[in-house]
Short mmCIF file of C-alpha atoms in Angstrom, two decimals:
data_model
loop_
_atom_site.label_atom_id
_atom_site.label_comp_id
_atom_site.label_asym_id
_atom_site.label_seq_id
_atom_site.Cartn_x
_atom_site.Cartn_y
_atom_site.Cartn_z
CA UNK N 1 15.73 8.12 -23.59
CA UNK N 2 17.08 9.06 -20.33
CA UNK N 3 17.06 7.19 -17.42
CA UNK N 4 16.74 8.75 -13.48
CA UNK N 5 18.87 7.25 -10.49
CA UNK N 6 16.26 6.47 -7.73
CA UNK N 7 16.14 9.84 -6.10
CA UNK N 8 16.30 11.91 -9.02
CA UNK N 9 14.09 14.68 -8.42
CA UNK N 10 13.42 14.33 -12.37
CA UNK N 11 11.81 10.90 -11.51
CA UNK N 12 8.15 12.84 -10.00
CA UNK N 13 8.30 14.37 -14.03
CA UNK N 14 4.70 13.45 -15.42
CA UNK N 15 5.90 10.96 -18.05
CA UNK N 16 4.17 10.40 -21.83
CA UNK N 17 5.36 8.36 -24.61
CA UNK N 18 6.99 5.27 -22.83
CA UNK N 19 5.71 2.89 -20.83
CA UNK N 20 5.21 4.91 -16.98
CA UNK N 21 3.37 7.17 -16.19
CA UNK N 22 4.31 8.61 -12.65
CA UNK N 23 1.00 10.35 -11.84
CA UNK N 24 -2.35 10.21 -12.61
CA UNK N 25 -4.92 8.06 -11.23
CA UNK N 26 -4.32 4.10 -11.04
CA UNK N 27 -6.38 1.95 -13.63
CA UNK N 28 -9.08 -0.02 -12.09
CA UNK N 29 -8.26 -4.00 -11.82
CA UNK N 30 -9.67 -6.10 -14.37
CA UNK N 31 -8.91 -6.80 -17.59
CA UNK N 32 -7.05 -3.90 -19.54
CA UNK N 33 -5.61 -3.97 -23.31
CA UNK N 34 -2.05 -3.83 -23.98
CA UNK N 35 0.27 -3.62 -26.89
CA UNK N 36 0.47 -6.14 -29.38
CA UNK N 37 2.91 -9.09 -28.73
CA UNK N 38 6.40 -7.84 -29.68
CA UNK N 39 8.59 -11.38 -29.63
CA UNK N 40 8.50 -11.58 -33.18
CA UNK N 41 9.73 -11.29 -36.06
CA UNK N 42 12.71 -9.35 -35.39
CA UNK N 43 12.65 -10.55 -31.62
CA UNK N 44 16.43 -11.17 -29.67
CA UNK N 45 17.25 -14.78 -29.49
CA UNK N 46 17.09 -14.66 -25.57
CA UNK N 47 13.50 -13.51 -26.13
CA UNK N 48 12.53 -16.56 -27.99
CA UNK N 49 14.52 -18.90 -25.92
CA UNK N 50 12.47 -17.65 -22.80
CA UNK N 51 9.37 -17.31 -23.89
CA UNK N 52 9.89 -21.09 -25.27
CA UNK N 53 10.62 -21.76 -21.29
CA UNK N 54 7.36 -20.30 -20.33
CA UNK N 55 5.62 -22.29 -22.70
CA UNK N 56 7.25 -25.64 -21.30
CA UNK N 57 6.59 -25.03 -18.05
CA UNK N 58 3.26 -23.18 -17.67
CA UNK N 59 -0.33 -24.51 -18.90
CA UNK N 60 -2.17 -22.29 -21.59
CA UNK N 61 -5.90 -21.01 -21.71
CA UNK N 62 -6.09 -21.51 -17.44
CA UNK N 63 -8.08 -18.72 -15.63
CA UNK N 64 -5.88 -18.78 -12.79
CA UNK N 65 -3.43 -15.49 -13.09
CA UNK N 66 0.59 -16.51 -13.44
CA UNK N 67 2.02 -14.47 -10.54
CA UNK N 68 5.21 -12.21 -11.00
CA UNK N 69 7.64 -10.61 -8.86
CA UNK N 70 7.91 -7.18 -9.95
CA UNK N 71 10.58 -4.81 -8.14
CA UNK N 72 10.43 -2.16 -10.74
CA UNK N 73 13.93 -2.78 -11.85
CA UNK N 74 15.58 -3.69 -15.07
CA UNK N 75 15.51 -7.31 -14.53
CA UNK N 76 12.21 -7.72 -13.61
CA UNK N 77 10.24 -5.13 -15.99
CA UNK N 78 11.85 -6.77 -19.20
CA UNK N 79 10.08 -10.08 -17.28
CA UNK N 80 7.27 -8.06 -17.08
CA UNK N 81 6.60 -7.34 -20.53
CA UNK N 82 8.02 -10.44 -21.71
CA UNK N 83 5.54 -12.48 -19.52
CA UNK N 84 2.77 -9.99 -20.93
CA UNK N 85 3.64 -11.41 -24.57
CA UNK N 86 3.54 -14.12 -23.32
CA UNK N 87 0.35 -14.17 -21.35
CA UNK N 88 -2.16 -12.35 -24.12
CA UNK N 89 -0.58 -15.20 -26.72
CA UNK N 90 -1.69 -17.59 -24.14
CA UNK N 91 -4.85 -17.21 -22.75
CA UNK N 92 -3.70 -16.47 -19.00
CA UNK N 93 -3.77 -13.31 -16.85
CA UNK N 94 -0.89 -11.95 -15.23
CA UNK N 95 -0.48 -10.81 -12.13
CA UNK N 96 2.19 -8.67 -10.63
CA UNK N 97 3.98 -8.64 -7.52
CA UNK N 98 6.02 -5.84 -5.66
CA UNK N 99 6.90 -5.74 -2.14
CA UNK N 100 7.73 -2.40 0.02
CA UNK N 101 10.63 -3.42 1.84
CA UNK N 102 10.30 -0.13 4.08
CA UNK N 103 13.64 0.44 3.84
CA UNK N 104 14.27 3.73 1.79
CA UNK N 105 12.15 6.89 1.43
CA UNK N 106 11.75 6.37 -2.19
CA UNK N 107 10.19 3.10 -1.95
CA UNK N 108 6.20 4.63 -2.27
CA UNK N 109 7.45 5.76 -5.56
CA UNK N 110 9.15 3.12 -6.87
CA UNK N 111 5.75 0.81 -5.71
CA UNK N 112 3.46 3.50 -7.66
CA UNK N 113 6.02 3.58 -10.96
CA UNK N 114 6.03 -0.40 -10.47
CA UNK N 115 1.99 0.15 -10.67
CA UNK N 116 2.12 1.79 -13.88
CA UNK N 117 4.92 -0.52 -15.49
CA UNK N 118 2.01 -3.74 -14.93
CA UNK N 119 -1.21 -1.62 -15.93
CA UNK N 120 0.86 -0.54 -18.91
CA UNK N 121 1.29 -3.91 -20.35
CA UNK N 122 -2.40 -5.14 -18.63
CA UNK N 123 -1.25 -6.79 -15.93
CA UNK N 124 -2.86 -6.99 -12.87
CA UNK N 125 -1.00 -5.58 -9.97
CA UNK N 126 -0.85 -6.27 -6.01
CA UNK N 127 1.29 -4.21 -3.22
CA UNK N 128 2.75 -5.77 -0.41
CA UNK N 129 4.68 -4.17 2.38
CA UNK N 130 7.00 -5.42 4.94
CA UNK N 131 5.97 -3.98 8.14
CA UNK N 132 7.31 -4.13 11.72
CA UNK N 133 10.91 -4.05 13.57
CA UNK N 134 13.47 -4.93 10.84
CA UNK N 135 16.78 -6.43 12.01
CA UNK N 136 20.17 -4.78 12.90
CA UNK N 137 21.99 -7.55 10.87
CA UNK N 138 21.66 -9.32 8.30
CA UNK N 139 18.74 -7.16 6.38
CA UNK N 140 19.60 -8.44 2.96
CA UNK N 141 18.86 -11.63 4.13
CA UNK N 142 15.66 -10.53 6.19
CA UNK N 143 14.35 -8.60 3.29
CA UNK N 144 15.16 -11.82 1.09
CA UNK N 145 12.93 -14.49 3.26
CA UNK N 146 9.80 -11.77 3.51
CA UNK N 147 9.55 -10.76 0.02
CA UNK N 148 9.50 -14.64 -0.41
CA UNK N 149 6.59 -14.84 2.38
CA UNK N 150 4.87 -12.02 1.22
CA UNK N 151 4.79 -12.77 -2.53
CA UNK N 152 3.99 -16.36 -1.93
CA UNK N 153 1.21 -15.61 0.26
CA UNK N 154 -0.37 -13.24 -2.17
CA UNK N 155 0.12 -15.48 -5.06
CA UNK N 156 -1.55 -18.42 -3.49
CA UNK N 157 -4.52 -16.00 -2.48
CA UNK N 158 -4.38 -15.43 -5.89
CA UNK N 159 -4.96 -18.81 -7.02
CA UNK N 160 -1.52 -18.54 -8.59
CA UNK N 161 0.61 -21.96 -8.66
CA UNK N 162 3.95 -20.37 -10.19
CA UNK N 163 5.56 -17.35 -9.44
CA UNK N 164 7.93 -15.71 -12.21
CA UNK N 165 11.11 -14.16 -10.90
CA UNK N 166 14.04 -12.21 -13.26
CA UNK N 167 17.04 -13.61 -11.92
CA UNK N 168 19.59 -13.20 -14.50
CA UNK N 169 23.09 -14.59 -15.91
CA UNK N 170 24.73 -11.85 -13.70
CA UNK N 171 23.01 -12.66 -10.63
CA UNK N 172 24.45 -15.98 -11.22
CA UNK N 173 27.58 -15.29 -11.28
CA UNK N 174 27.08 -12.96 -8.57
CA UNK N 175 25.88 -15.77 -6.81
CA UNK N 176 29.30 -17.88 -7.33
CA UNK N 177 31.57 -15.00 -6.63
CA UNK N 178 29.59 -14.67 -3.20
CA UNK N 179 29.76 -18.92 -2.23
CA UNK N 180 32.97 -18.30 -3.03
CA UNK N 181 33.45 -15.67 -0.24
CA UNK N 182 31.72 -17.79 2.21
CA UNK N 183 28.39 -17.03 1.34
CA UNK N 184 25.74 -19.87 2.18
CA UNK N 185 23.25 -18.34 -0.23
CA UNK N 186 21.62 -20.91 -2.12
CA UNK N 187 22.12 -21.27 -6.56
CA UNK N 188 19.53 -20.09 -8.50
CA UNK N 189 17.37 -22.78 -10.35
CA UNK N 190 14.90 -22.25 -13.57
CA UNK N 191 12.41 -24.40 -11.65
CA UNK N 192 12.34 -24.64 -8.25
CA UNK N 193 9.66 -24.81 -5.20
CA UNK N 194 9.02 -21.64 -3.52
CA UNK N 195 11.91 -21.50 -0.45
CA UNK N 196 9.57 -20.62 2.36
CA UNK N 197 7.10 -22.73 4.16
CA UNK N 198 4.21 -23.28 4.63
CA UNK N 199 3.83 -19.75 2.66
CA UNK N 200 4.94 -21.50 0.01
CA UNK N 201 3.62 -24.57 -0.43
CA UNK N 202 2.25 -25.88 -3.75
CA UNK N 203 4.28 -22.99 -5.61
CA UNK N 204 6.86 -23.44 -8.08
CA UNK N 205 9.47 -20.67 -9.32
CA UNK N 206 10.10 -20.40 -12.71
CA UNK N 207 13.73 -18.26 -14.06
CA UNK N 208 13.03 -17.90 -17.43
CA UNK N 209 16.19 -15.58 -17.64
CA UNK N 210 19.48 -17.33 -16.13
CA UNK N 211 20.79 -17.20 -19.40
CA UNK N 212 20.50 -13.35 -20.15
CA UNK N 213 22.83 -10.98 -19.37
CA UNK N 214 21.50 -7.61 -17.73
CA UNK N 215 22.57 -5.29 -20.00
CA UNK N 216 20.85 -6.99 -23.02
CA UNK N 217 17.25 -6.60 -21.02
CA UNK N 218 17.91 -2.96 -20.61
CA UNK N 219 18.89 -2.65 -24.25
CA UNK N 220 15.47 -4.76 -25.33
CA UNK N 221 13.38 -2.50 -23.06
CA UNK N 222 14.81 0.94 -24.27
CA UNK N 223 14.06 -0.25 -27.84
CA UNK N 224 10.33 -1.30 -26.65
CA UNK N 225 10.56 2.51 -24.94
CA UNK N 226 10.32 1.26 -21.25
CA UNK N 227 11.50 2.58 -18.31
CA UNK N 228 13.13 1.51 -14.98
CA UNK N 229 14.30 2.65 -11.66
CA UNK N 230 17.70 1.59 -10.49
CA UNK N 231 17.75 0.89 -6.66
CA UNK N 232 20.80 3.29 -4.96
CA UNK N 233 21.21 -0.26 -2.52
CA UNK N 234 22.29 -2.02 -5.63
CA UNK N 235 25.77 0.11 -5.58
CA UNK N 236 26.33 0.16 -2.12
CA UNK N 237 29.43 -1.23 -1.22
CA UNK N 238 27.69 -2.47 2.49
CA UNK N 239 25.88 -5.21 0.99
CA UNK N 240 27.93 -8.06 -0.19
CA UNK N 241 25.58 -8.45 -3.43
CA UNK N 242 26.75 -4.59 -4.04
CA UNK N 243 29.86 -5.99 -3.70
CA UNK N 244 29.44 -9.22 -5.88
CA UNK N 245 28.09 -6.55 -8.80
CA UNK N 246 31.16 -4.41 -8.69
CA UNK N 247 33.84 -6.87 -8.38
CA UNK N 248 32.30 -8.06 -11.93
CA UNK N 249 31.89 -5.14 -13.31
CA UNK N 250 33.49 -4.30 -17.08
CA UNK N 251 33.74 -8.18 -17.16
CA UNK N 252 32.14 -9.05 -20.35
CA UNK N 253 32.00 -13.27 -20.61
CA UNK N 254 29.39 -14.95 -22.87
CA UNK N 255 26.06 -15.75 -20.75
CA UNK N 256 26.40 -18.00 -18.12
CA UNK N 257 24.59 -21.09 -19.33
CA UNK N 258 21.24 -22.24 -17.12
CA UNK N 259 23.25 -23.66 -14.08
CA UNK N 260 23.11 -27.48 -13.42
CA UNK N 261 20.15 -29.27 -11.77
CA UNK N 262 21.47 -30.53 -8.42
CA UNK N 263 22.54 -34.05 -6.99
CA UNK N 264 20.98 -36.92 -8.34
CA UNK N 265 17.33 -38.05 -6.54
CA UNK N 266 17.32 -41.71 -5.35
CA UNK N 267 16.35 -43.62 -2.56
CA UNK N 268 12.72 -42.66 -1.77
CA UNK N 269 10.88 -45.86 -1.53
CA UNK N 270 7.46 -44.72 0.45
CA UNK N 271 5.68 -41.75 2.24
CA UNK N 272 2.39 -42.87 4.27
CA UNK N 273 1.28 -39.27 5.64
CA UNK N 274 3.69 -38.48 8.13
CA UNK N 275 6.17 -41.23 7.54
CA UNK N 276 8.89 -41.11 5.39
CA UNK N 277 10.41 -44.65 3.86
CA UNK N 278 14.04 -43.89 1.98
CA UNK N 279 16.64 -46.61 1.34
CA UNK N 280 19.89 -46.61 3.08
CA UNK N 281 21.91 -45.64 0.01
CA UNK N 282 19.58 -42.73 -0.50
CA UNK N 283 20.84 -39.71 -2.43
CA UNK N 284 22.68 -36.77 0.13
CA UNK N 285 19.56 -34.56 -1.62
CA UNK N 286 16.86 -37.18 -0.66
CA UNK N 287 18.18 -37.78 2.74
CA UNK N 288 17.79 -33.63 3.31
CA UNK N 289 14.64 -32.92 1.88
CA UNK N 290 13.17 -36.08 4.17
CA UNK N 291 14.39 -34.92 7.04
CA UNK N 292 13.64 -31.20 6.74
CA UNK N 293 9.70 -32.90 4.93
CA UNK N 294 9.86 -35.43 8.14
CA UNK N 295 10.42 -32.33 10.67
CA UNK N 296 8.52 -29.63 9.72
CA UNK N 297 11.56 -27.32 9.44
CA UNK N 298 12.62 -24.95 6.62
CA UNK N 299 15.97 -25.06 7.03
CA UNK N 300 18.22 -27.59 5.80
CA UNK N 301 20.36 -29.76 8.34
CA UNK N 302 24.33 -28.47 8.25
CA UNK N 303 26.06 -30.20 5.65
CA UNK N 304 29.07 -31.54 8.44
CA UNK N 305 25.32 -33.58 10.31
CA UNK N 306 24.38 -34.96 7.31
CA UNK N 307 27.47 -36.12 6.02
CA UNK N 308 28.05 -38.02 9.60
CA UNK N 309 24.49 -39.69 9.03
CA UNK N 310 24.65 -40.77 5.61
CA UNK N 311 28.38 -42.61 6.64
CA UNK N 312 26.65 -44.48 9.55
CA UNK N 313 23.97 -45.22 6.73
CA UNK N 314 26.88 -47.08 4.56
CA UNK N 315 28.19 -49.02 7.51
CA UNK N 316 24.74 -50.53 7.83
CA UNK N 317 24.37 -49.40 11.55
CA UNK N 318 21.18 -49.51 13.15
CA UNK N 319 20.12 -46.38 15.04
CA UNK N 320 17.54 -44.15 16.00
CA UNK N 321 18.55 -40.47 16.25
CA UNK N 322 16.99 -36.76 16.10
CA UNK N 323 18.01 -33.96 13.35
CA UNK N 324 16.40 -31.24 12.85
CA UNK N 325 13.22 -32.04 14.64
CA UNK N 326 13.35 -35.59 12.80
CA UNK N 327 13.64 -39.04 14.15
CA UNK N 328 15.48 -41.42 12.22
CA UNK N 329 15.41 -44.90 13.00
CA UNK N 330 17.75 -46.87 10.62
CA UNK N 331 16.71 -50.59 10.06
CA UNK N 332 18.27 -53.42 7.84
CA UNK N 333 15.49 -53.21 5.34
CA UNK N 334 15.38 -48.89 5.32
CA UNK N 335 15.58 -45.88 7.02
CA UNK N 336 12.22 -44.63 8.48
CA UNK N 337 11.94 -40.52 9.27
CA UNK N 338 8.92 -39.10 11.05
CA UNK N 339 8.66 -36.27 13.72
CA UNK N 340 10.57 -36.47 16.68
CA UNK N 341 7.71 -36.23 19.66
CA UNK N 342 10.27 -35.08 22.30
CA UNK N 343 10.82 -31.76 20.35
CA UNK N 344 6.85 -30.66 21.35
CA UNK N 345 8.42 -30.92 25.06
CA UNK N 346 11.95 -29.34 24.43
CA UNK N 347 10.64 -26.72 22.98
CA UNK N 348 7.56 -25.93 25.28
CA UNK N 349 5.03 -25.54 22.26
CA UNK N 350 1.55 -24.64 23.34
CA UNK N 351 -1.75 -25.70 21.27
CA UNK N 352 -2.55 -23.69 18.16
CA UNK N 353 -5.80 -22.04 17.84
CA UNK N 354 -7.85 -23.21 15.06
CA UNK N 355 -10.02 -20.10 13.32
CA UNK N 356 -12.83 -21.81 11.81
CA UNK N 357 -13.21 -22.25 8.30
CA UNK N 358 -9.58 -20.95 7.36
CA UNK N 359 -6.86 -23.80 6.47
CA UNK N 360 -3.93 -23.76 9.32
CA UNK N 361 -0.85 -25.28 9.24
CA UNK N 362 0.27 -27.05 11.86
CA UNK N 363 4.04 -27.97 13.04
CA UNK N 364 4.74 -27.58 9.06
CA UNK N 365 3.22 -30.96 8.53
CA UNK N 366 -0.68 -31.09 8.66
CA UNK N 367 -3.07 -28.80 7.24
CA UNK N 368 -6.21 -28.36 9.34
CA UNK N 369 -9.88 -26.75 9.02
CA UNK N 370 -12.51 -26.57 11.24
CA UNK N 371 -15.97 -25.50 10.61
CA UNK N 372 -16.47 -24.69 14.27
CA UNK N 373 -15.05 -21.98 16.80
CA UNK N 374 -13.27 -23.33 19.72
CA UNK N 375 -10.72 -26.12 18.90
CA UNK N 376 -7.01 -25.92 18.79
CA UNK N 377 -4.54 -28.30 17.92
CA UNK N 378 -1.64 -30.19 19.74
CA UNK N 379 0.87 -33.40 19.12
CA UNK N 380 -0.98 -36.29 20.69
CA UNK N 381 2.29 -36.85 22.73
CA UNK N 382 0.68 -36.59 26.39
CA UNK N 383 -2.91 -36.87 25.28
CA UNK N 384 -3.43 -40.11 24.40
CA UNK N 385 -5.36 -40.78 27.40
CA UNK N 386 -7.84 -38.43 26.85
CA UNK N 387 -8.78 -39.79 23.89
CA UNK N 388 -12.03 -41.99 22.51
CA UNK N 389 -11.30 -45.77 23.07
CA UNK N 390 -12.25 -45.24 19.05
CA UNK N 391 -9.22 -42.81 18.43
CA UNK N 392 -7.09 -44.35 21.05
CA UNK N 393 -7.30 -48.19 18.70
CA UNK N 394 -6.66 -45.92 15.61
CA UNK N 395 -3.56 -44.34 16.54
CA UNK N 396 -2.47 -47.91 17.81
CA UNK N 397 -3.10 -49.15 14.47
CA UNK N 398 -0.25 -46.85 13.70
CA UNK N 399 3.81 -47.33 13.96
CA UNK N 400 4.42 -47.07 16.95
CA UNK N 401 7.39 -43.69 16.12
CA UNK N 402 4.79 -41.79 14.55
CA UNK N 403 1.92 -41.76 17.15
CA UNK N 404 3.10 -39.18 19.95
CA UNK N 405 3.33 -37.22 16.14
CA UNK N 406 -0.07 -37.20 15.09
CA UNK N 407 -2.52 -33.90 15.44
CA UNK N 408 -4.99 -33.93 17.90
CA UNK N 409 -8.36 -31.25 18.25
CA UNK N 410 -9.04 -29.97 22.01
CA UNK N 411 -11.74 -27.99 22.44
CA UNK N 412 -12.56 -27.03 26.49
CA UNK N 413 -16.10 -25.67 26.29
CA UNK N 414 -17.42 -28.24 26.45
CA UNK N 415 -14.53 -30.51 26.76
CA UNK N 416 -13.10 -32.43 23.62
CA UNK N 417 -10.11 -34.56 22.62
CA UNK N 418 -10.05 -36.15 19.23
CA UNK N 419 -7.86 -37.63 17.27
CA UNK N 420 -7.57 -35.29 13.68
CA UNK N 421 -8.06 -37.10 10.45
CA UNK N 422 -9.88 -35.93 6.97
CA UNK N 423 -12.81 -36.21 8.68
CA UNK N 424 -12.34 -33.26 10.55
CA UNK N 425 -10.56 -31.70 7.58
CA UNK N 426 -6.79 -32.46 8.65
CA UNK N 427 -4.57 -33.42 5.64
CA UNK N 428 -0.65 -34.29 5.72
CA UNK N 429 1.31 -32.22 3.73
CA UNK N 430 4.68 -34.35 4.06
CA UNK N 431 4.47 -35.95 0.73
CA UNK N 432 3.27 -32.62 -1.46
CA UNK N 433 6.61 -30.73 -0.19
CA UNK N 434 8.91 -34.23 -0.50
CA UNK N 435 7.60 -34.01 -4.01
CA UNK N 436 8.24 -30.33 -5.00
CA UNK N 437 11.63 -30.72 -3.22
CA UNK N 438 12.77 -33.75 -5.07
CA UNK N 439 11.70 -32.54 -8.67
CA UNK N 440 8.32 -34.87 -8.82
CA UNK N 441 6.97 -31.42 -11.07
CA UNK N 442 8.34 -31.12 -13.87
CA UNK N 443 5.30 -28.53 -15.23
CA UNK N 444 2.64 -26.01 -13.62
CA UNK N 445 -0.18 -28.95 -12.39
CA UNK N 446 -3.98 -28.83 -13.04
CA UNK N 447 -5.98 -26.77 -11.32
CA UNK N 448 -7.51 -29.46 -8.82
CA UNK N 449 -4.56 -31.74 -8.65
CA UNK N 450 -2.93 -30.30 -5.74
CA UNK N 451 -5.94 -30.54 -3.21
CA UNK N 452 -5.76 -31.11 0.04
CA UNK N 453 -2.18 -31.12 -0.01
CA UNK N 454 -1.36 -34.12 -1.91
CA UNK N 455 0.63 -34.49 -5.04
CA UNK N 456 -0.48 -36.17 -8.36
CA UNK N 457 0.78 -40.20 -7.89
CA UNK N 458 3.51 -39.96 -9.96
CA UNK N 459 7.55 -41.58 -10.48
CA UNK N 460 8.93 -40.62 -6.90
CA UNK N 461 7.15 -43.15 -4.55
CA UNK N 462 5.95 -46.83 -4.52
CA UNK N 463 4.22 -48.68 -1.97
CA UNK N 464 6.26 -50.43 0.07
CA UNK N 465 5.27 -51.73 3.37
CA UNK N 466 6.07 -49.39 6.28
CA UNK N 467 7.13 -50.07 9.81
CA UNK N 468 4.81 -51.38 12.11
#
């Protein structure tokens, strides 16, 4: 079988007898039947290995579809029809992903063979495109965090709680060979939380493939008779990936086993909504993840600031300081981490209007919904006042760091200030994300346990008394 560049003018060909088709009209959504399950008898190893992976990780006979980031590529078509195996074995539907970067002429083509690839196999199948001004620098990058946004958005529409990428044992030692060049991109995981937030939250990423080399997918898939496009960027010697690819090209090393989990996880003693409670000896991963969890950010501090913080830690000083839109006050019995109030002023922010009846995220910590029109949310920093004498004796009920913190509703017609709690549908999301960041799931969870925001009780926190 031969295969078309991108471009190609062979690639607009109506197709039979593998698994595109590149015109015709597209199947309606809904369940469609596919080919049999291929993974056995005379199935690669890799095959087995990863479908064992998918087993381990995802739950069976759920109605919720497994989401799946399909570019239409090598990589992630052999996902693609593994995962379909996978799926009709397992009682799940599948749905698949792929994003129009807007960034080559081809890409309504690619979107509309990607199409075809899922329908072929009976997968469901969503578009998303990446519209507005794109960046003069740093597209990869760009392109990297929206396909992220975009895909995580549409999978928790969805009702999807893991999303399936094909990240291979090239594109991990692509990865290295980049880090190594000064690269700050992050390594590839089998089982990670999504990267972007509050898109992201509640999803989990699961790399079936680390251990596969790319040319044995593209082997496996001619054999099944698929097809794949080949993206022109992929060569180009602009893009440091491009690069990565070509410096290790003709290198033929065994796979690359599944790299290492990360730094050990210790240290997390407590979270009470939007306090954190670590011990000073805290693991350099824990210490992160609470202060990005503590701050609402989405980037991690720089490793130079965190390194200075976890040695005045050791020494046993006690401090209060900001990082990354955290405040960290250091005690003799722990290290407390909550949002710094002083940011809301530094930065100017303005209150957020609430739509009713659609769940908000606010400052990256709280997750709001209001059943009526006309309220917006702010910290209560500066508003205390204006509160009920009701609110005003909760939030003093509070420790004292975390008050100036806390959400509060206004609403001007007619004129409202109240203090936001469940009972007005607001719902910290500090310990959910300090879980998925510090490996507290180990497996896709049930479909009610992650309501309102709030991880299963499980191995990462006990109750320990926080500050007052």
């Amino acid at each position: 079988m031969r295969r078309h560049r991108l471009g190609d003018p062979a690639d607009t060909r109506h197709r039979t007898g593998n698994a595109l088709r590149l015109r015709g009209p597209a199947r309606a959504r809904g369940p469609r039947p596919g080919p049999a399950p291929r993974l056995s008898p005379f199935a690669p190893d890799w095959t087995l290995r990863a479908a064992a992976r998918l087993t381990a990780r995802l739950r069976t006979d759920d109605p919720r579809p497994v989401a799946l980031a399909l570019s239409g590529g090598g990589d992630s078509v052999a996902l693609l029809h593994l995962a379909a195996d996978w799926a009709r074995e397992h009682g799940r539907p599948l749905l698949a992903l792929t994003v129009d970067h807007g960034l080559n002429p081809d890409s309504p083509d690619w979107s509309r063979r990607a199409r075809a690839a899922a329908h072929a196999v009976g997968a469901d199948w969503r578009e998303l495109r990446w519209t507005g001004d794109k960046p003069a620098a740093g597209i990869s990058a760009a392109a990297r965090t929206a396909r992220h946004r975009l895909i995580a958005g549409a999978a928790r529409q969805a009702g999807a709680s893991v999303i399936l990428f094909a990240h291979t044992a090239d594109d991990v030692a692509e990865g290295e060979l980049m880090r190594a060049d000064g690269s700050t991109l992050g390594r590839l995981r089998d089982w990670s939380p999504s990267p972007v937030w509050p898109e992201g939250r509640g999803l989990m990423l699961l790399r079936p493939l680390l251990d596969v080399r790319r040319a044995d997918l593209r082997h496996w898939l001619a054999a099944r008779g698929a097809d794949w496009i080949e993206d022109p960027a992929n060569a180009d010697p602009r893009f440091t990936r491009a690069r990565a690819r070509q410096a290790l090209a003709g290198q033929h090393p065994a796979p690359s086993p599944v790299p290492p989990e990360p730094g050990p996880v210790h240290g997390v003693r407590a979270v009470e909504d939007d306090l954190i409670h670590l011990a000073r000896d805290a693991s350099a991963r824990a210490l992160a993840a609470a202060v990005v969890c503590a701050g609402g950010d989405e980037r991690p501090p720089r490793g130079d600031r965190l390194a200075r913080l976890r040695e005045r830690l050791a020494q046993g000083e006690v401090f209060t300081a900001t990082l990354s839109g955290a405040r960290i006050i250091a005690m003799e019995e722990g290290v407390f981490l909550t949002r710094e109030p002083g940011e809301f002023r530094r930065l100017g922010a303005e209150p957020l209007p609430l739509p009713p009846g659609v769940e908000t995220v606010w400052d990256g910590r709280w997750s709001l919904t209001v059943e009526e029109p006309g309220w917006s949310v702010a910290p209560a920093a500066g508003r205390m006042a204006a509160l009920s004498a009701a609110d005003q004796a909760r939030l003093r009920a509070l420790p004292a760091a975390v008050r100036g913190g806390r959400p509060v509703l206004i609403r001007n017609n007619p004129p409202a200030t109240v203090l936001a709690g469940e009972a007005v549908g607001a719902h910290a999301l500090i310990e959910q994300r300090l879980a998925f960041a510090l490996d507290g799931m180990t497996h896709e969870p049930a479909p009610d346990a992650m309501a309102h925001g709030a991880p299963p009780r499980n191995h990462l926190f006990s109750g320990v008394r926080l500050i007052a």
